[in-house]
PDB file of C-alpha atoms in Angstrom:
ATOM      1  CA  LEU A   1     -12.007  -5.531  20.765  1.00 34.00           C
ATOM      2  CA  ARG A   2     -12.476  -8.065  17.971  1.00 37.00           C
ATOM      3  CA  LEU A   3     -14.238  -7.329  14.767  1.00 38.00           C
ATOM      4  CA  LEU A   4     -16.097 -10.351  13.792  1.00 35.00           C
ATOM      5  CA  LEU A   5     -17.125 -10.803   9.907  1.00 34.00           C
ATOM      6  CA  THR A   6     -19.104 -13.983   9.188  1.00 30.00           C
ATOM      7  CA  LEU A   7     -20.117 -15.578   6.195  1.00 25.00           C
ATOM      8  CA  ILE A   8     -21.719 -18.955   6.969  1.00 22.00           C
ATOM      9  CA  SER A   9     -20.025 -22.110   5.422  1.00 24.00           C
ATOM     10  CA  ALA A  10     -20.239 -25.617   5.997  1.00 18.00           C
ATOM     11  CA  VAL A  11     -16.813 -25.881   4.224  1.00 20.00           C
ATOM     12  CA  THR A  12     -14.091 -23.642   5.874  1.00 25.00           C
ATOM     13  CA  CYS A  13     -13.631 -21.773   9.141  1.00 27.00           C
ATOM     14  CA  VAL A  14     -10.677 -19.251   9.104  1.00 26.00           C
ATOM     15  CA  GLN A  15      -9.761 -17.695  12.496  1.00 29.00           C
ATOM     16  CA  ALA A  16      -7.514 -14.925  11.666  1.00 31.00           C
ATOM     17  CA  ALA A  17      -5.297 -13.022  14.337  1.00 31.00           C
ATOM     18  CA  ALA A  18      -7.983 -13.689  17.185  1.00 29.00           C
ATOM     19  CA  ALA A  19      -5.424 -12.592  19.602  1.00 33.00           C
ATOM     20  CA  GLY A  20      -2.118 -10.760  19.596  1.00 38.00           C
ATOM     21  CA  ALA A  21       0.147 -13.724  19.821  1.00 40.00           C
ATOM     22  CA  GLU A  22      -1.542 -16.025  17.450  1.00 55.00           C
ATOM     23  CA  GLU A  23      -0.127 -16.789  14.112  1.00 68.00           C
ATOM     24  CA  GLN A  24      -2.123 -16.207  11.070  1.00 77.00           C
ATOM     25  CA  SER A  25      -2.106 -18.838   8.330  1.00 86.00           C
ATOM     26  CA  PRO A  26      -1.023 -17.981   4.973  1.00 89.00           C
ATOM     27  CA  PHE A  27      -4.384 -18.566   3.393  1.00 86.00           C
ATOM     28  CA  ALA A  28      -6.069 -16.296   6.005  1.00 86.00           C
ATOM     29  CA  ALA A  29      -3.442 -13.647   5.396  1.00 90.00           C
ATOM     30  CA  GLN A  30      -4.079 -13.752   1.417  1.00 90.00           C
ATOM     31  CA  VAL A  31      -7.850 -13.813   2.262  1.00 89.00           C
ATOM     32  CA  MET A  32      -7.372 -10.575   4.444  1.00 91.00           C
ATOM     33  CA  GLN A  33      -5.367  -8.906   1.767  1.00 94.00           C
ATOM     34  CA  ASP A  34      -8.058  -9.454  -0.872  1.00 93.00           C
ATOM     35  CA  PHE A  35     -10.866  -8.611   1.326  1.00 93.00           C
ATOM     36  CA  GLY A  36      -9.064  -5.226   2.131  1.00 95.00           C
ATOM     37  CA  ARG A  37      -8.319  -4.371  -1.458  1.00 95.00           C
ATOM     38  CA  CYS A  38     -12.034  -5.034  -2.320  1.00 96.00           C
ATOM     39  CA  ALA A  39     -13.515  -3.187   0.528  1.00 96.00           C
ATOM     40  CA  ALA A  40     -11.305  -0.090  -0.179  1.00 97.00           C
ATOM     41  CA  LYS A  41     -12.813  -0.025  -3.680  1.00 96.00           C
ATOM     42  CA  LEU A  42     -16.238  -0.655  -2.626  1.00 96.00           C
ATOM     43  CA  HIS A  43     -16.224   1.777   0.205  1.00 97.00           C
ATOM     44  CA  ARG A  44     -13.429   4.274  -0.749  1.00 97.00           C
ATOM     45  CA  ASP A  45     -14.621   7.323   1.308  1.00 96.00           C
ATOM     46  CA  ARG A  46     -15.389   5.215   4.324  1.00 96.00           C
ATOM     47  CA  SER A  47     -12.146   3.628   4.111  1.00 97.00           C
ATOM     48  CA  ILE A  48     -10.382   6.995   4.098  1.00 96.00           C
ATOM     49  CA  SER A  49     -12.396   8.101   7.022  1.00 95.00           C
ATOM     50  CA  LEU A  50     -11.469   4.897   8.843  1.00 95.00           C
ATOM     51  CA  LEU A  51      -7.628   5.872   8.528  1.00 94.00           C
ATOM     52  CA  GLU A  52      -8.398   9.252   9.841  1.00 91.00           C
ATOM     53  CA  GLN A  53      -9.574   7.847  13.074  1.00 89.00           C
ATOM     54  CA  ASP A  54      -7.291   7.107  16.082  1.00 84.00           C
ATOM     55  CA  PRO A  55      -6.782   3.266  15.971  1.00 81.00           C
ATOM     56  CA  SER A  56      -8.131   3.097  19.685  1.00 78.00           C
ATOM     57  CA  SER A  57     -11.098   5.071  19.260  1.00 84.00           C
ATOM     58  CA  ALA A  58     -14.813   3.957  19.347  1.00 87.00           C
ATOM     59  CA  SER A  59     -15.422   5.921  16.403  1.00 90.00           C
ATOM     60  CA  GLY A  60     -12.793   4.219  14.459  1.00 89.00           C
ATOM     61  CA  GLN A  61     -14.074   0.637  15.600  1.00 89.00           C
ATOM     62  CA  LYS A  62     -17.779   1.620  14.509  1.00 92.00           C
ATOM     63  CA  ILE A  63     -16.472   2.627  10.811  1.00 94.00           C
ATOM     64  CA  ALA A  64     -14.669  -0.521  10.801  1.00 92.00           C
ATOM     65  CA  GLU A  65     -17.699  -2.662  11.704  1.00 91.00           C
ATOM     66  CA  ILE A  66     -19.817  -0.855   9.001  1.00 93.00           C
ATOM     67  CA  ILE A  67     -17.108  -1.481   6.390  1.00 94.00           C
ATOM     68  CA  ALA A  68     -17.010  -5.319   7.281  1.00 91.00           C
ATOM     69  CA  HIS A  69     -20.762  -5.646   7.362  1.00 89.00           C
ATOM     70  CA  ASN A  70     -21.363  -3.967   4.067  1.00 92.00           C
ATOM     71  CA  SER A  71     -18.363  -5.817   2.304  1.00 91.00           C
ATOM     72  CA  GLN A  72     -19.349  -9.375   2.604  1.00 86.00           C
ATOM     73  CA  SER A  73     -19.484  -9.683  -1.244  1.00 89.00           C
ATOM     74  CA  CYS A  74     -15.700  -9.324  -0.904  1.00 90.00           C
ATOM     75  CA  LEU A  75     -15.600 -12.770   0.637  1.00 84.00           C
ATOM     76  CA  ALA A  76     -17.734 -14.315  -2.315  1.00 68.00           C
ATOM     77  CA  GLY A  77     -15.922 -17.490  -3.625  1.00 66.00           C
ATOM     78  CA  ASN A  78     -13.976 -18.062  -0.364  1.00 60.00           C
ATOM     79  CA  ASN A  79     -16.616 -19.737   1.786  1.00 52.00           C
ATOM     80  CA  GLU A  80     -15.310 -18.422   4.854  1.00 53.00           C
ATOM     81  CA  ARG A  81     -16.010 -17.476   8.275  1.00 57.00           C
ATOM     82  CA  LEU A  82     -13.457 -14.847   8.871  1.00 62.00           C
ATOM     83  CA  ALA A  83     -12.402 -13.419  12.370  1.00 64.00           C
ATOM     84  CA  PHE A  84     -10.019 -10.564  12.731  1.00 67.00           C
ATOM     85  CA  GLN A  85      -9.232  -7.500  14.806  1.00 80.00           C
ATOM     86  CA  ALA A  86     -10.203  -3.838  13.413  1.00 84.00           C
ATOM     87  CA  SER A  87      -6.372  -2.931  13.339  1.00 87.00           C
ATOM     88  CA  LEU A  88      -5.926  -5.593  10.638  1.00 91.00           C
ATOM     89  CA  LEU A  89      -8.957  -4.355   8.702  1.00 93.00           C
ATOM     90  CA  ARG A  90      -7.415  -0.934   8.672  1.00 95.00           C
ATOM     91  CA  GLY A  91      -4.213  -2.231   7.424  1.00 96.00           C
ATOM     92  CA  ALA A  92      -5.761  -4.416   4.692  1.00 96.00           C
ATOM     93  CA  VAL A  93      -8.011  -1.269   3.608  1.00 97.00           C
ATOM     94  CA  ALA A  94      -4.581   1.194   3.887  1.00 97.00           C
ATOM     95  CA  GLU A  95      -2.946  -1.446   1.370  1.00 97.00           C
ATOM     96  CA  GLY A  96      -5.823  -1.274  -0.800  1.00 97.00           C
ATOM     97  CA  LEU A  97      -6.056   2.372  -1.109  1.00 97.00           C
ATOM     98  CA  TYR A  98      -2.208   2.622  -1.331  1.00 96.00           C
ATOM     99  CA  ARG A  99      -1.986   0.283  -4.240  1.00 95.00           C
ATOM    100  CA  GLU A 100      -5.003   2.121  -6.050  1.00 95.00           C
ATOM    101  CA  ASP A 101      -3.584   5.619  -5.306  1.00 94.00           C
ATOM    102  CA  PHE A 102       0.189   5.183  -5.601  1.00 93.00           C
ATOM    103  CA  PRO A 103       1.064   2.262  -7.892  1.00 91.00           C
ATOM    104  CA  THR A 104       4.593   3.361  -8.624  1.00 89.00           C
ATOM    105  CA  ARG A 105       7.526   3.692  -6.093  1.00 84.00           C
ATOM    106  CA  PRO A 106       6.934   6.817  -3.945  1.00 81.00           C
ATOM    107  CA  ALA A 107       9.057  10.184  -4.168  1.00 78.00           C
ATOM    108  CA  LEU A 108       9.514   9.982  -0.581  1.00 82.00           C
ATOM    109  CA  VAL A 109      12.981  10.362   0.652  1.00 76.00           C
ATOM    110  CA  PRO A 110      14.568   7.988   3.267  1.00 77.00           C
ATOM    111  CA  ASP A 111      15.418   9.786   6.388  1.00 68.00           C
ATOM    112  CA  THR A 112      19.198   8.681   7.223  1.00 57.00           C
ATOM    113  CA  ASP A 113      18.657   9.687  10.919  1.00 53.00           C
ATOM    114  CA  PRO A 114      14.930   9.116  11.713  1.00 46.00           C
ATOM    115  CA  GLU A 115      13.932  10.263  15.194  1.00 49.00           C
ATOM    116  CA  PHE A 116      11.549   7.917  17.117  1.00 43.00           C
ATOM    117  CA  ALA A 117       8.840  10.180  18.720  1.00 42.00           C
ATOM    118  CA  PRO A 118       5.944   8.212  20.019  1.00 39.00           C
ATOM    119  CA  ARG A 119       2.905  10.349  20.955  1.00 36.00           C
ATOM    120  CA  LYS A 120       1.362   9.572  24.185  1.00 33.00           C
ATOM    121  CA  PHE A 121      -2.508   9.648  24.406  1.00 32.00           C
ATOM    122  CA  ILE A 122      -5.276   8.457  26.307  1.00 31.00           C
ATOM    123  CA  ALA A 123      -7.383   5.963  24.438  1.00 36.00           C
ATOM    124  CA  ALA A 124     -11.291   5.944  24.023  1.00 39.00           C
ATOM    125  CA  ASP A 125     -13.132   4.996  27.267  1.00 43.00           C
ATOM    126  CA  ASP A 126     -13.646   1.531  26.023  1.00 43.00           C
ATOM    127  CA  VAL A 127     -10.045   0.796  25.963  1.00 46.00           C
ATOM    128  CA  GLU A 128      -7.490   0.389  28.692  1.00 51.00           C
ATOM    129  CA  PRO A 129      -5.180   3.360  28.657  1.00 53.00           C
ATOM    130  CA  GLU A 130      -2.144   0.991  28.780  1.00 59.00           C
ATOM    131  CA  ALA A 131      -3.127  -0.770  25.627  1.00 60.00           C
ATOM    132  CA  GLY A 132      -4.059   2.526  23.846  1.00 64.00           C
ATOM    133  CA  LEU A 133      -0.344   3.728  24.657  1.00 64.00           C
ATOM    134  CA  ARG A 134       1.156   0.510  23.503  1.00 74.00           C
ATOM    135  CA  ASN A 135      -0.953   0.745  20.334  1.00 79.00           C
ATOM    136  CA  ALA A 136       0.451   4.480  19.723  1.00 78.00           C
ATOM    137  CA  VAL A 137       3.953   3.215  20.355  1.00 79.00           C
ATOM    138  CA  PHE A 138       3.598   0.589  17.575  1.00 84.00           C
ATOM    139  CA  HIS A 139       2.106   3.035  15.176  1.00 86.00           C
ATOM    140  CA  ALA A 140       4.887   5.329  15.882  1.00 84.00           C
ATOM    141  CA  PHE A 141       7.226   2.595  15.195  1.00 87.00           C
ATOM    142  CA  ALA A 142       5.710   1.865  11.844  1.00 91.00           C
ATOM    143  CA  ALA A 143       5.853   5.390  10.838  1.00 90.00           C
ATOM    144  CA  CYS A 144       9.318   5.719  11.682  1.00 88.00           C
ATOM    145  CA  VAL A 145      10.059   2.551   9.603  1.00 91.00           C
ATOM    146  CA  VAL A 146       8.313   4.116   6.742  1.00 92.00           C
ATOM    147  CA  ASP A 147      10.237   7.350   7.176  1.00 89.00           C
ATOM    148  CA  ALA A 148      13.471   5.342   7.160  1.00 89.00           C
ATOM    149  CA  ALA A 149      12.733   2.968   4.270  1.00 92.00           C
ATOM    150  CA  PRO A 150       9.724   4.304   2.084  1.00 93.00           C
ATOM    151  CA  LEU A 151      10.853   2.513  -1.047  1.00 94.00           C
ATOM    152  CA  GLN A 152      11.284  -0.943   0.835  1.00 95.00           C
ATOM    153  CA  ALA A 153       7.895  -0.517   2.501  1.00 96.00           C
ATOM    154  CA  HIS A 154       6.447   0.309  -1.108  1.00 96.00           C
ATOM    155  CA  ASP A 155       8.050  -2.973  -2.348  1.00 96.00           C
ATOM    156  CA  LEU A 156       6.547  -4.870   0.598  1.00 97.00           C
ATOM    157  CA  LEU A 157       2.953  -3.940  -0.371  1.00 97.00           C
ATOM    158  CA  GLN A 158       3.665  -5.100  -3.841  1.00 96.00           C
ATOM    159  CA  THR A 159       4.163  -8.741  -2.463  1.00 97.00           C
ATOM    160  CA  GLU A 160       1.437 -11.237  -1.911  1.00 96.00           C
ATOM    161  CA  ALA A 161       0.826 -11.845   1.997  1.00 95.00           C
ATOM    162  CA  ALA A 162       2.619 -14.525   3.689  1.00 94.00           C
ATOM    163  CA  SER A 163       4.783 -15.214   0.648  1.00 96.00           C
ATOM    164  CA  GLY A 164       8.387 -15.883  -0.051  1.00 96.00           C
ATOM    165  CA  GLU A 165       8.405 -12.687  -1.729  1.00 97.00           C
ATOM    166  CA  GLU A 166       7.029 -11.097   1.579  1.00 97.00           C
ATOM    167  CA  ARG A 167       9.718 -12.341   3.688  1.00 96.00           C
ATOM    168  CA  THR A 168      12.641 -11.083   1.351  1.00 96.00           C
ATOM    169  CA  ALA A 169      10.927  -7.629   1.406  1.00 97.00           C
ATOM    170  CA  PHE A 170      10.740  -7.897   5.300  1.00 96.00           C
ATOM    171  CA  ALA A 171      14.490  -8.624   5.238  1.00 95.00           C
ATOM    172  CA  ALA A 172      15.404  -5.612   3.188  1.00 96.00           C
ATOM    173  CA  MET A 173      14.017  -3.526   5.993  1.00 94.00           C
ATOM    174  CA  ALA A 174      16.012  -4.898   8.797  1.00 92.00           C
ATOM    175  CA  ASP A 175      18.085  -1.938   9.300  1.00 90.00           C
ATOM    176  CA  ALA A 176      15.242   0.468   9.433  1.00 89.00           C
ATOM    177  CA  LEU A 177      13.251  -1.855  11.856  1.00 88.00           C
ATOM    178  CA  SER A 178      16.273  -1.913  14.137  1.00 84.00           C
ATOM    179  CA  ILE A 179      16.901   1.804  14.093  1.00 84.00           C
ATOM    180  CA  CYS A 180      13.242   2.376  14.771  1.00 83.00           C
ATOM    181  CA  LEU A 181      12.902   0.283  17.814  1.00 78.00           C
ATOM    182  CA  PRO A 182      12.560   2.495  20.678  1.00 68.00           C
ATOM    183  CA  GLN A 183      15.151   2.024  23.450  1.00 71.00           C
ATOM    184  CA  GLY A 184      13.711  -0.090  26.319  1.00 71.00           C
ATOM    185  CA  GLU A 185      10.798  -1.453  24.101  1.00 67.00           C
ATOM    186  CA  SER A 186      10.196  -4.824  22.566  1.00 69.00           C
ATOM    187  CA  PHE A 187       7.562  -6.079  20.297  1.00 68.00           C
ATOM    188  CA  GLU A 188       6.442  -9.650  19.706  1.00 74.00           C
ATOM    189  CA  ILE A 189       5.559  -8.728  15.932  1.00 81.00           C
ATOM    190  CA  GLN A 190       3.583 -11.013  13.765  1.00 89.00           C
ATOM    191  CA  PRO A 191       4.332 -10.459  10.073  1.00 93.00           C
ATOM    192  CA  HIS A 192       0.735  -9.736   9.228  1.00 93.00           C
ATOM    193  CA  ARG A 193       0.570  -7.031  12.162  1.00 92.00           C
ATOM    194  CA  LEU A 194       3.601  -5.428  10.933  1.00 94.00           C
ATOM    195  CA  ARG A 195       2.450  -5.229   7.491  1.00 97.00           C
ATOM    196  CA  ALA A 196      -0.817  -3.691   8.536  1.00 96.00           C
ATOM    197  CA  ALA A 197       0.943  -1.092  10.340  1.00 94.00           C
ATOM    198  CA  LEU A 198       3.237  -0.222   7.694  1.00 96.00           C
ATOM    199  CA  ALA A 199       0.654  -0.156   5.088  1.00 97.00           C
ATOM    200  CA  GLU A 200      -1.201   2.455   7.239  1.00 95.00           C
ATOM    201  CA  ALA A 201       1.822   4.547   7.915  1.00 94.00           C
ATOM    202  CA  LEU A 202       2.790   4.478   4.087  1.00 95.00           C
ATOM    203  CA  TYR A 203      -0.459   5.485   2.887  1.00 95.00           C
ATOM    204  CA  ARG A 204      -0.617   8.322   5.448  1.00 92.00           C
ATOM    205  CA  ALA A 205       2.822   9.482   4.595  1.00 91.00           C
ATOM    206  CA  SER A 206       2.200   9.382   0.824  1.00 92.00           C
ATOM    207  CA  VAL A 207      -1.258  11.393   1.119  1.00 91.00           C
ATOM    208  CA  ALA A 208       0.677  14.164   3.261  1.00 89.00           C
ATOM    209  CA  TYR A 209       3.355  14.154   0.817  1.00 89.00           C
ATOM    210  CA  ARG A 210       1.161  14.619  -2.137  1.00 88.00           C
ATOM    211  CA  ARG A 211      -1.253  17.047  -0.331  1.00 86.00           C
ATOM    212  CA  ASP A 212       1.891  19.276   0.668  1.00 83.00           C
ATOM    213  CA  GLY A 213       3.019  19.587  -2.885  1.00 76.00           C
ATOM    214  CA  GLY A 214       6.016  17.124  -2.333  1.00 71.00           C
ATOM    215  CA  VAL A 215       7.188  18.682   0.813  1.00 57.00           C
ATOM    216  CA  GLN A 216       8.130  15.613   3.198  1.00 59.00           C
ATOM    217  CA  ALA A 217       7.326  15.680   6.924  1.00 48.00           C
ATOM    218  CA  VAL A 218       9.824  14.082   9.059  1.00 42.00           C
ATOM    219  CA  GLY A 219       8.284  11.010  10.885  1.00 40.00           C
ATOM    220  CA  PRO A 220       4.660  10.884   9.844  1.00 38.00           C
ATOM    221  CA  ALA A 221       2.601  10.608  12.935  1.00 40.00           C
ATOM    222  CA  PRO A 222      -0.442   8.379  13.985  1.00 40.00           C
ATOM    223  CA  PRO A 223      -3.742   9.809  13.673  1.00 42.00           C
ATOM    224  CA  VAL A 224      -4.678  12.551  16.114  1.00 39.00           C
ATOM    225  CA  PRO A 225      -6.235  11.089  19.252  1.00 38.00           C
ATOM    226  CA  GLU A 226      -9.679  12.080  20.746  1.00 40.00           C
ATOM    227  CA  THR A 227      -8.183  13.093  24.061  1.00 38.00           C
ATOM    228  CA  MET A 228      -4.805  13.977  25.111  1.00 36.00           C
ATOM    229  CA  GLU A 229      -2.953  14.361  28.515  1.00 37.00           C
TER     230      GLU A 229
END
């Protein structure tokens, strides 16, 4: 499922993350980051609603399309044709919401022995079940990393996308990334995809922590799926 946002231009065409294995150029990463911050401000309630949906659901895809369609002003001045997946939009708006709502380092306490517990679910009808499961595992992996290194995740989101500071921030999370990789699993993770998943996981964990009066849940989970086995 690819979400296509188009602003016609005779000057520039940026293709950002059209497929899982493709690299994202630094310029495209920065445009996506700026777009997410802008869209989150323009459509705050809808952005929050997006993050409450299961990443593989048709309802989540629909909300992402609405946000993209109604946020073309966020590309003003860039003269872009921007193509990206809905998962990247989720991460970009999550980062925008997080930076707005949690500007200081979080009170979340790192879990020194995080348990990785991916939740298996059947994806929406328009998504292959295997793809939905792998998506769930990846989001659970990101939630585990945030649980193990919340301060480092916060610091990551303070950096500019595709920058040297971002690479340094990722390096500071190496131990958490290693601990949380489930046995027998492997990911070909592009930095922009990992950043998007971490932004979503950190925002969700921070909202839950604040909502529960400072009581931290262990292993913030992905959104509740539409159907379960």
